[in-house]
XYZ file of N, CA and C in Angstrom:
669
model
N 42.387 4.970 -42.925
C 43.256 4.486 -44.007
C 42.388 3.944 -45.125
N 42.674 4.370 -46.334
C 41.894 3.900 -47.475
C 42.254 2.456 -47.776
N 41.236 1.678 -48.131
C 41.492 0.268 -48.434
C 42.043 0.138 -49.836
N 42.938 -0.841 -50.019
C 43.499 -1.079 -51.349
C 42.479 -1.792 -52.199
N 42.665 -1.762 -53.524
C 41.718 -2.416 -54.419
C 42.456 -3.041 -55.574
N 41.787 -3.952 -56.271
C 42.360 -4.602 -57.438
C 42.163 -3.704 -58.655
N 42.777 -4.083 -59.750
C 42.751 -3.265 -60.948
C 41.361 -3.010 -61.476
N 40.398 -3.906 -61.184
C 39.048 -3.706 -61.701
C 38.192 -2.898 -60.737
N 38.823 -2.353 -59.687
C 38.079 -1.512 -58.764
C 37.371 -2.281 -57.680
N 37.583 -3.596 -57.615
C 36.911 -4.389 -56.599
C 37.728 -4.378 -55.322
N 37.064 -4.302 -54.200
C 37.758 -4.279 -52.920
C 38.158 -5.682 -52.517
N 39.135 -5.814 -51.604
C 39.538 -7.139 -51.134
C 38.380 -7.916 -50.540
N 37.441 -7.222 -49.896
C 36.316 -7.942 -49.292
C 35.489 -8.635 -50.361
N 35.295 -7.979 -51.507
C 34.550 -8.616 -52.592
C 35.315 -9.810 -53.147
N 36.648 -9.669 -53.203
C 37.466 -10.780 -53.698
C 37.252 -12.011 -52.822
N 37.341 -11.845 -51.529
C 37.208 -12.994 -50.638
C 35.769 -13.462 -50.518
N 34.823 -12.651 -50.910
C 33.430 -13.092 -50.924
C 33.128 -13.946 -52.146
N 34.117 -14.137 -52.999
C 33.939 -15.026 -54.135
C 33.598 -14.332 -55.433
N 33.610 -12.973 -55.460
C 33.245 -12.261 -56.677
C 34.230 -12.537 -57.808
N 35.505 -12.841 -57.468
C 36.499 -13.118 -58.493
C 37.025 -14.551 -58.399
N 36.349 -15.388 -57.653
C 36.778 -16.776 -57.511
C 36.574 -17.532 -58.819
N 37.578 -18.314 -59.205
C 37.464 -19.132 -60.413
C 36.689 -20.399 -60.086
N 35.697 -20.687 -60.903
C 34.892 -21.898 -60.737
C 34.908 -22.679 -62.045
N 35.047 -23.980 -61.942
C 35.014 -24.837 -63.126
C 33.644 -25.505 -63.215
N 33.028 -25.355 -64.379
C 31.738 -25.982 -64.638
C 31.909 -27.056 -65.707
N 30.958 -27.952 -65.767
C 30.988 -29.013 -66.775
C 29.724 -28.930 -67.616
N 29.908 -28.811 -68.923
C 28.790 -28.740 -69.864
C 28.609 -30.116 -70.486
N 27.415 -30.679 -70.336
C 27.130 -32.037 -70.809
C 25.876 -32.044 -71.666
N 25.805 -32.926 -72.665
C 24.550 -33.067 -73.409
C 23.485 -33.672 -72.504
N 22.251 -33.240 -72.696
C 21.154 -33.767 -71.882
C 21.093 -35.283 -71.994
N 21.270 -35.753 -73.222
C 21.362 -37.192 -73.463
C 22.819 -37.592 -73.284
N 23.131 -38.207 -72.153
C 24.526 -38.471 -71.806
C 25.242 -39.376 -72.811
N 24.509 -40.096 -73.608
C 25.156 -40.986 -74.563
C 25.571 -40.308 -75.852
N 25.202 -39.045 -76.031
C 25.490 -38.343 -77.285
C 26.677 -37.402 -77.123
N 27.118 -36.823 -78.262
C 28.238 -35.891 -78.257
C 27.731 -34.458 -78.358
N 28.570 -33.534 -77.944
C 28.259 -32.119 -78.106
C 28.486 -31.717 -79.562
N 27.916 -30.597 -80.014
C 28.127 -30.151 -81.396
C 29.617 -30.027 -81.725
N 30.013 -30.482 -82.913
C 31.415 -30.399 -83.310
C 31.833 -28.963 -83.605
N 30.876 -28.141 -84.009
C 31.174 -26.740 -84.305
C 31.404 -25.987 -82.992
N 32.639 -25.558 -82.706
C 32.933 -24.916 -81.416
C 32.240 -23.576 -81.237
N 31.870 -22.926 -82.362
C 31.256 -21.600 -82.259
C 29.831 -21.676 -81.713
N 29.195 -22.832 -81.859
C 27.841 -22.987 -81.319
C 27.869 -22.852 -79.805
N 28.841 -23.517 -79.188
C 28.953 -23.447 -77.727
C 29.393 -22.055 -77.287
N 30.424 -21.517 -77.951
C 30.953 -20.217 -77.526
C 29.915 -19.110 -77.676
N 29.176 -19.110 -78.796
C 28.147 -18.083 -78.994
C 27.007 -18.241 -77.992
N 26.657 -19.487 -77.696
C 25.585 -19.731 -76.725
C 25.960 -19.166 -75.367
N 27.217 -19.380 -74.976
C 27.679 -18.901 -73.673
C 27.766 -17.378 -73.653
N 28.337 -16.794 -74.719
C 28.489 -15.342 -74.760
C 27.141 -14.633 -74.749
N 26.176 -15.180 -75.479
C 24.853 -14.562 -75.499
C 24.169 -14.655 -74.136
N 24.540 -15.665 -73.375
C 23.861 -15.894 -72.095
C 24.500 -15.132 -70.939
N 25.852 -15.051 -70.943
C 26.495 -14.413 -69.785
C 27.759 -13.637 -70.129
N 28.077 -13.508 -71.410
C 29.302 -12.820 -71.795
C 30.474 -13.790 -71.901
N 31.664 -13.251 -72.153
C 32.845 -14.093 -72.317
C 33.275 -14.699 -70.981
N 33.777 -15.934 -71.074
C 34.317 -16.595 -69.888
C 35.817 -16.769 -70.066
N 36.502 -17.197 -69.016
C 37.964 -17.303 -69.056
C 38.458 -18.311 -70.086
N 37.846 -19.497 -70.092
C 38.357 -20.552 -70.970
C 37.327 -21.668 -71.069
N 37.465 -22.484 -72.112
C 36.615 -23.661 -72.282
C 37.368 -24.670 -73.126
N 37.247 -25.935 -72.773
C 37.906 -26.971 -73.563
C 37.149 -28.289 -73.424
N 37.340 -29.139 -74.429
C 36.627 -30.418 -74.490
C 37.328 -31.442 -73.608
N 36.547 -32.308 -72.990
C 37.094 -33.450 -72.265
C 36.223 -34.665 -72.551
N 36.737 -35.825 -72.198
C 35.961 -37.049 -72.388
C 35.643 -37.348 -73.834
N 36.591 -37.055 -74.750
C 36.427 -37.365 -76.178
C 35.164 -36.744 -76.770
N 34.856 -35.536 -76.325
C 33.727 -34.810 -76.900
C 32.411 -35.005 -76.189
N 32.428 -35.750 -75.085
C 31.175 -35.980 -74.361
C 30.868 -34.873 -73.359
N 31.834 -33.982 -73.129
C 31.598 -32.876 -72.201
C 32.619 -31.772 -72.446
N 32.354 -30.611 -71.856
C 33.284 -29.488 -71.930
C 33.494 -28.920 -70.538
N 34.705 -28.456 -70.304
C 35.026 -27.773 -69.056
C 34.960 -26.274 -69.306
N 34.231 -25.571 -68.461
C 34.109 -24.120 -68.569
C 34.800 -23.480 -67.366
N 35.781 -22.641 -67.640
C 36.464 -21.918 -66.567
C 35.811 -20.547 -66.446
N 35.155 -20.325 -65.329
C 34.330 -19.126 -65.155
C 34.833 -18.333 -63.953
N 34.795 -17.007 -64.075
C 35.253 -16.155 -62.984
C 34.101 -15.265 -62.512
N 33.694 -15.460 -61.270
C 32.651 -14.608 -60.712
C 31.328 -15.326 -60.517
N 30.624 -14.960 -59.459
C 29.355 -15.602 -59.118
C 28.277 -15.357 -60.166
N 28.278 -14.156 -60.750
C 27.210 -13.810 -61.687
C 27.200 -14.759 -62.878
N 28.383 -15.004 -63.461
C 28.455 -15.898 -64.609
C 28.120 -17.336 -64.222
N 28.595 -17.755 -63.056
C 28.300 -19.120 -62.604
C 26.798 -19.317 -62.466
N 26.152 -18.373 -61.795
C 24.706 -18.470 -61.584
C 23.954 -18.497 -62.907
N 24.389 -17.656 -63.852
C 23.718 -17.592 -65.152
C 23.904 -18.888 -65.935
N 25.125 -19.407 -65.953
C 25.404 -20.609 -66.742
C 24.702 -21.842 -66.181
N 24.558 -21.913 -64.879
C 23.878 -23.063 -64.282
C 22.410 -23.136 -64.698
N 21.890 -22.013 -65.215
C 20.494 -21.983 -65.671
C 20.363 -22.237 -67.174
N 21.496 -22.300 -67.882
C 21.466 -22.509 -69.331
C 21.131 -23.970 -69.635
N 20.101 -24.199 -70.437
C 19.658 -25.569 -70.720
C 19.644 -25.915 -72.205
N 19.954 -24.929 -73.070
C 19.889 -25.211 -74.507
C 20.873 -24.311 -75.249
N 21.581 -24.907 -76.241
C 22.490 -24.134 -77.084
C 21.711 -23.474 -78.214
N 22.378 -22.593 -78.964
C 21.673 -21.838 -80.002
C 21.195 -22.726 -81.150
N 21.762 -23.934 -81.268
C 21.303 -24.842 -82.326
C 20.193 -25.769 -81.839
N 19.754 -25.572 -80.591
C 18.673 -26.381 -80.042
C 19.129 -27.572 -79.223
N 20.436 -27.823 -79.170
C 20.947 -28.950 -78.384
C 20.646 -28.733 -76.904
N 19.974 -29.700 -76.292
C 19.661 -29.596 -74.870
C 20.878 -30.023 -74.049
N 21.177 -29.245 -73.024
C 22.386 -29.483 -72.234
C 22.101 -29.355 -70.742
N 23.065 -29.805 -69.971
C 23.103 -29.553 -68.529
C 24.445 -28.909 -68.228
N 24.453 -27.919 -67.360
C 25.704 -27.340 -66.881
C 25.733 -27.515 -65.370
N 26.772 -28.200 -64.911
C 26.897 -28.539 -63.496
C 28.248 -28.072 -62.976
N 28.356 -27.942 -61.674
C 29.666 -27.672 -61.091
C 30.541 -28.901 -61.307
N 31.776 -28.674 -61.760
C 32.669 -29.791 -62.046
C 32.968 -30.557 -60.764
N 32.940 -31.892 -60.876
C 33.041 -32.717 -59.673
C 34.442 -32.763 -59.079
N 35.466 -32.448 -59.864
C 36.827 -32.589 -59.330
C 37.674 -31.330 -59.428
N 37.429 -30.478 -60.416
C 38.343 -29.365 -60.671
C 38.181 -28.198 -59.704
N 37.145 -28.223 -58.883
C 36.986 -27.162 -57.896
C 37.590 -27.546 -56.554
N 38.342 -28.652 -56.546
C 39.007 -29.099 -55.332
C 40.510 -28.918 -55.485
N 41.165 -28.602 -54.405
C 42.619 -28.448 -54.412
C 43.220 -29.431 -53.424
N 44.195 -30.189 -53.897
C 44.862 -31.138 -53.018
C 46.176 -30.551 -52.542
N 46.427 -30.656 -51.257
C 47.661 -30.118 -50.719
C 47.917 -30.665 -49.333
N 48.958 -30.174 -48.729
C 49.342 -30.607 -47.391
C 49.251 -29.418 -46.455
N 48.601 -29.620 -45.312
C 48.527 -28.561 -44.314
C 49.901 -28.411 -43.681
N 50.495 -27.231 -43.821
C 51.838 -26.996 -43.296
C 51.839 -25.714 -42.481
N 51.907 -25.865 -41.181
C 51.919 -24.700 -40.289
C 52.606 -25.109 -38.994
N 53.705 -24.428 -38.666
C 54.450 -24.787 -37.470
C 53.618 -24.722 -36.208
N 52.658 -23.814 -36.175
C 51.835 -23.642 -34.974
C 50.836 -24.772 -34.801
N 50.656 -25.604 -35.855
C 49.687 -26.700 -35.754
C 50.360 -28.047 -35.503
N 51.685 -28.028 -35.255
C 52.404 -29.287 -35.077
C 51.888 -30.093 -33.892
N 51.436 -29.396 -32.861
C 50.951 -30.093 -31.670
C 49.458 -30.408 -31.743
N 48.819 -30.047 -32.865
C 47.387 -30.312 -33.020
C 47.174 -31.726 -33.554
N 46.103 -32.344 -33.122
C 45.754 -33.655 -33.655
C 45.104 -33.485 -35.024
N 45.041 -34.580 -35.793
C 44.375 -34.529 -37.100
C 42.931 -34.080 -36.948
N 42.284 -34.552 -35.878
C 40.879 -34.201 -35.659
C 40.715 -32.700 -35.444
N 41.652 -32.089 -34.701
C 41.579 -30.649 -34.448
C 41.796 -29.857 -35.736
N 42.741 -30.313 -36.565
C 43.005 -29.624 -37.835
C 41.798 -29.723 -38.754
N 41.218 -30.913 -38.850
C 40.052 -31.107 -39.713
C 38.876 -30.272 -39.237
N 38.688 -30.213 -37.920
C 37.586 -29.426 -37.365
C 37.801 -27.944 -37.636
N 39.050 -27.485 -37.466
C 39.344 -26.070 -37.656
C 39.270 -25.623 -39.103
N 39.428 -26.566 -40.048
C 39.443 -26.201 -41.467
C 38.286 -26.825 -42.234
N 37.240 -27.246 -41.525
C 36.130 -27.920 -42.197
C 35.389 -27.003 -43.160
N 35.450 -25.668 -42.914
C 34.770 -24.747 -43.829
C 35.477 -24.675 -45.177
N 36.709 -25.213 -45.268
C 37.441 -25.269 -46.534
C 37.382 -26.660 -47.156
N 36.514 -27.513 -46.587
C 36.318 -28.875 -47.101
C 37.602 -29.702 -47.083
N 38.437 -29.453 -46.060
C 39.661 -30.240 -45.915
C 39.290 -31.623 -45.410
N 39.868 -32.656 -46.039
C 39.601 -34.027 -45.615
C 40.904 -34.760 -45.404
N 40.858 -35.799 -44.581
C 42.050 -36.595 -44.296
C 42.269 -37.626 -45.395
N 43.533 -38.048 -45.544
C 43.861 -39.050 -46.559
C 43.199 -40.387 -46.264
N 42.849 -40.608 -44.993
C 42.191 -41.863 -44.627
C 40.676 -41.785 -44.790
N 40.177 -40.602 -45.142
C 38.735 -40.425 -45.317
C 38.258 -41.255 -46.512
N 37.166 -42.014 -46.362
C 36.651 -42.822 -47.482
C 36.389 -41.989 -48.735
N 35.941 -40.740 -48.552
C 35.667 -39.876 -49.704
C 36.951 -39.565 -50.459
N 38.035 -39.311 -49.729
C 39.329 -39.031 -50.365
C 39.808 -40.254 -51.139
N 39.694 -41.421 -50.526
C 40.119 -42.662 -51.177
C 39.300 -42.902 -52.439
N 37.998 -42.623 -52.353
C 37.120 -42.782 -53.523
C 37.546 -41.851 -54.654
N 37.809 -40.583 -54.321
C 38.205 -39.613 -55.349
C 39.540 -39.997 -55.978
N 40.455 -40.548 -55.182
C 41.740 -40.992 -55.709
C 41.551 -42.112 -56.730
N 40.686 -43.055 -56.406
C 40.451 -44.181 -57.317
C 39.766 -43.707 -58.599
N 38.823 -42.774 -58.464
C 38.137 -42.235 -59.645
C 39.131 -41.494 -60.538
N 40.021 -40.718 -59.926
C 41.033 -39.988 -60.698
C 41.950 -40.959 -61.445
N 42.282 -42.077 -60.817
C 43.144 -43.080 -61.461
C 42.424 -43.724 -62.651
N 41.133 -44.036 -62.472
C 40.348 -44.606 -63.573
C 40.306 -43.625 -64.744
N 40.092 -42.353 -64.419
C 40.010 -41.323 -65.461
C 41.312 -41.235 -66.245
N 42.434 -41.290 -65.543
C 43.734 -41.189 -66.199
C 44.049 -42.451 -67.001
N 43.819 -43.612 -66.405
C 44.167 -44.876 -67.061
C 43.317 -45.142 -68.296
N 42.025 -44.766 -68.239
C 41.111 -45.088 -69.329
C 40.795 -43.893 -70.227
N 41.377 -42.735 -69.907
C 41.197 -41.528 -70.721
C 39.714 -41.220 -70.936
N 38.984 -41.089 -69.837
C 37.554 -40.784 -69.900
C 37.276 -39.545 -69.062
N 36.067 -39.019 -69.186
C 35.686 -37.848 -68.402
C 35.523 -38.241 -66.940
N 35.468 -37.236 -66.087
C 35.310 -37.511 -64.661
C 33.980 -38.206 -64.390
N 32.924 -37.744 -65.083
C 31.615 -38.370 -64.890
C 31.614 -39.834 -65.284
N 32.277 -40.153 -66.417
C 32.351 -41.542 -66.866
C 33.190 -42.374 -65.899
N 34.280 -41.780 -65.390
C 35.119 -42.491 -64.418
C 34.328 -42.808 -63.158
N 33.489 -41.866 -62.731
C 32.663 -42.116 -61.547
C 31.657 -43.225 -61.811
N 31.083 -43.252 -63.028
C 30.131 -44.319 -63.357
C 30.829 -45.683 -63.359
N 32.061 -45.725 -63.889
C 32.831 -46.974 -63.883
C 33.117 -47.405 -62.447
N 33.498 -46.434 -61.619
C 33.775 -46.718 -60.203
C 32.535 -47.272 -59.510
N 31.393 -46.608 -59.727
C 30.151 -47.047 -59.084
C 29.748 -48.441 -59.549
N 29.876 -48.688 -60.878
C 29.513 -50.003 -61.417
C 30.394 -51.093 -60.811
N 31.681 -50.790 -60.680
C 32.625 -51.756 -60.105
C 32.248 -52.094 -58.675
N 31.907 -51.064 -57.899
C 31.607 -51.303 -56.491
C 30.220 -51.903 -56.297
N 29.315 -51.642 -57.233
C 28.010 -52.313 -57.180
C 28.195 -53.804 -57.412
N 29.066 -54.152 -58.384
C 29.354 -55.561 -58.646
C 30.010 -56.213 -57.433
N 30.937 -55.476 -56.804
C 31.604 -56.006 -55.611
C 30.597 -56.236 -54.496
N 29.677 -55.271 -54.345
C 28.647 -55.403 -53.307
C 27.751 -56.601 -53.599
N 27.358 -56.730 -54.889
C 26.494 -57.851 -55.268
C 27.197 -59.180 -55.024
N 28.495 -59.221 -55.351
C 29.269 -60.442 -55.129
C 29.344 -60.772 -53.643
N 29.524 -59.723 -52.829
C 29.586 -59.928 -51.379
C 28.257 -60.439 -50.844
N 27.165 -59.844 -51.350
C 25.832 -60.282 -50.926
C 25.604 -61.735 -51.313
N 26.009 -62.092 -52.556
C 25.848 -63.478 -53.007
C 26.671 -64.430 -52.151
N 27.893 -64.000 -51.808
C 28.749 -64.834 -50.959
C 28.118 -65.017 -49.586
N 27.562 -63.929 -49.063
C 26.910 -64.007 -47.756
C 25.712 -64.948 -47.810
N 24.945 -64.849 -48.906
C 23.781 -65.723 -49.069
C 24.209 -67.183 -49.145
N 25.323 -67.433 -49.860
C 25.821 -68.802 -49.990
C 26.254 -69.347 -48.629
N 26.929 -68.503 -47.846
C 27.366 -68.923 -46.510
C 26.161 -69.221 -45.626
N 25.159 -68.345 -45.698
C 23.948 -68.553 -44.906
C 23.241 -69.844 -45.305
N 23.242 -70.141 -46.618
C 22.609 -71.367 -47.092
C 23.364 -72.595 -46.596
N 24.710 -72.514 -46.648
C 25.510 -73.638 -46.147
C 25.289 -73.843 -44.654
N 25.177 -72.735 -43.925
C 24.923 -72.827 -42.493
C 23.568 -73.465 -42.223
N 22.567 -73.046 -43.010
C 21.230 -73.619 -42.848
C 21.241 -75.115 -43.154
N 21.976 -75.488 -44.220
C 22.073 -76.910 -44.577
C 22.766 -77.700 -43.468
N 23.833 -77.092 -42.914
C 24.562 -77.768 -41.840
C 23.674 -77.954 -40.617
N 22.899 -76.900 -40.309
C 21.991 -76.990 -39.168
C 20.921 -78.047 -39.408
N 20.455 -78.134 -40.669
C 19.450 -79.136 -41.015
C 20.029 -80.536 -40.881
N 21.269 -80.696 -41.418
C 21.926 -81.996 -41.315
C 22.177 -82.355 -39.854
N 22.583 -81.347 -39.075
C 22.825 -81.582 -37.654
C 21.532 -81.999 -36.960
N 20.448 -81.314 -37.325
C 19.155 -81.630 -36.732
C 18.727 -83.052 -37.074
N 18.947 -83.434 -38.337
C 18.582 -84.783 -38.761
C 19.451 -85.829 -38.070
N 20.746 -85.499 -37.881
C 21.655 -86.425 -37.189
C 21.231 -86.607 -35.739
N 20.910 -85.482 -35.087
C 20.456 -85.542 -33.694
C 19.172 -86.356 -33.592
N 18.269 -86.155 -34.546
C 17.009 -86.897 -34.550
C 17.260 -88.397 -34.690
N 18.186 -88.744 -35.606
C 18.503 -90.159 -35.810
C 19.126 -90.766 -34.555
N 20.007 -90.006 -33.891
C 20.639 -90.498 -32.666
C 19.610 -90.696 -31.554
N 18.664 -89.767 -31.473
C 17.617 -89.901 -30.460
C 16.759 -91.141 -30.718
N 16.452 -91.374 -31.994
C 15.668 -92.559 -32.345
C 16.441 -93.834 -32.008
N 17.747 -93.807 -32.304
C 18.585 -94.969 -32.000
C 18.661 -95.201 -30.496
N 18.771 -94.099 -29.741
C 18.820 -94.207 -28.284
C 17.516 -94.774 -27.737
N 16.398 -94.301 -28.298
C 15.093 -94.804 -27.849
C 14.958 -96.295 -28.144
N 15.432 -96.701 -29.333
C 15.364 -98.114 -29.699
C 16.238 -98.953 -28.775
N 17.405 -98.414 -28.414
C 18.312 -99.133 -27.507
C 17.683 -99.287 -26.127
N 17.052 -98.201 -25.642
C 16.380 -98.262 -24.340
C 15.257 -99.300 -24.358
N 14.528 -99.318 -25.476
C 13.433 -100.279 -25.607
C 13.969 -101.703 -25.591
N 15.077 -101.911 -26.320
C 15.677 -103.251 -26.361
C 16.170 -103.665 -24.982
N 16.764 -102.725 -24.248
C 17.237 -103.013 -22.893
C 16.075 -103.349 -21.966
N 14.970 -102.606 -22.131
C 13.792 -102.871 -21.298
C 13.242 -104.266 -21.579
N 13.186 -104.624 -22.868
C 12.687 -105.951 -23.236
C 13.611 -107.045 -22.698
N 14.935 -106.796 -22.806
C 15.900 -107.774 -22.301
C 15.784 -107.925 -20.794
N 15.574 -106.794 -20.106
C 15.423 -106.829 -18.651
C 14.188 -107.633 -18.266
N 13.098 -107.451 -19.027
C 11.869 -108.207 -18.754
C 12.073 -109.693 -18.967
N 12.792 -110.025 -20.013
C 13.057 -111.434 -20.313
C 13.884 -112.071 -19.206
N 14.902 -111.351 -18.720
C 15.747 -111.871 -17.647
C 14.940 -112.092 -16.369
N 14.018 -111.181 -16.081
C 13.172 -111.340 -14.889
C 12.301 -112.590 -15.007
N 11.736 -112.791 -16.197
C 10.885 -113.961 -16.415
C 11.686 -115.247 -16.241
N 12.918 -115.256 -16.754
C 13.767 -116.442 -16.616
C 14.102 -116.705 -15.154
N 14.364 -115.623 -14.422
C 14.698 -115.777 -13.000
C 13.510 -116.317 -12.224
N 12.322 -115.841 -12.515
C 11.114 -116.303 -11.832
C 10.842 -117.774 -12.146
N 11.060 -118.139 -13.414
C 10.822 -119.534 -13.820
C 11.798 -120.465 -13.119
N 13.021 -120.016 -12.944
C 14.032 -120.840 -12.288
C 13.702 -121.034 -10.816
N 13.228 -119.994 -10.171
C 12.887 -120.070 -8.751
C 11.648 -120.939 -8.518
N 10.769 -120.960 -9.516
C 9.567 -121.770 -9.372
C 9.943 -123.243 -9.448
């Protein structure tokens, strides 16, 4: 039986091998604090000269980056090597941190009796993660920061990291303060114990002296 093919003559096996898979890339200025060229033709011509036309491109993060929608491994590989636009602007092109992920719910009647661990293990090659996974929770918070503050994904991640670094530093400082208080308490306790021991020794000495005096009085009386 002859195998079916897509309109471009590619076989289904090539399709599933990723030859027609859509990949989102992120184009950023080498100097992250600067903006990309305002002239859109500079970017489009640079890309076309390097790998031909791509599916789509649009600005994000108020001009600090661009999203490139690319179809096929060849274009992805070529664009990841592009480091400079035709006007000399130095750039980085990276795989987009969020747009190549799909969020959904695993729905299959045959998996109803499977545990979450079995489902995750069986679908790990598709990068499926549980909602309780720390990575999922992190991505959710980053997405919320991006939406609330209208920033790029990279900037949202930097805000997230800065926030958690501050939280970590605060926790470390709190731990240090607790340890210092504990050390002070132990020192005070040690000094209190020392004072009590000295007082006890003085009391024993006084009792010994009193006992000696009583013996002397008893001997004098008997004499």
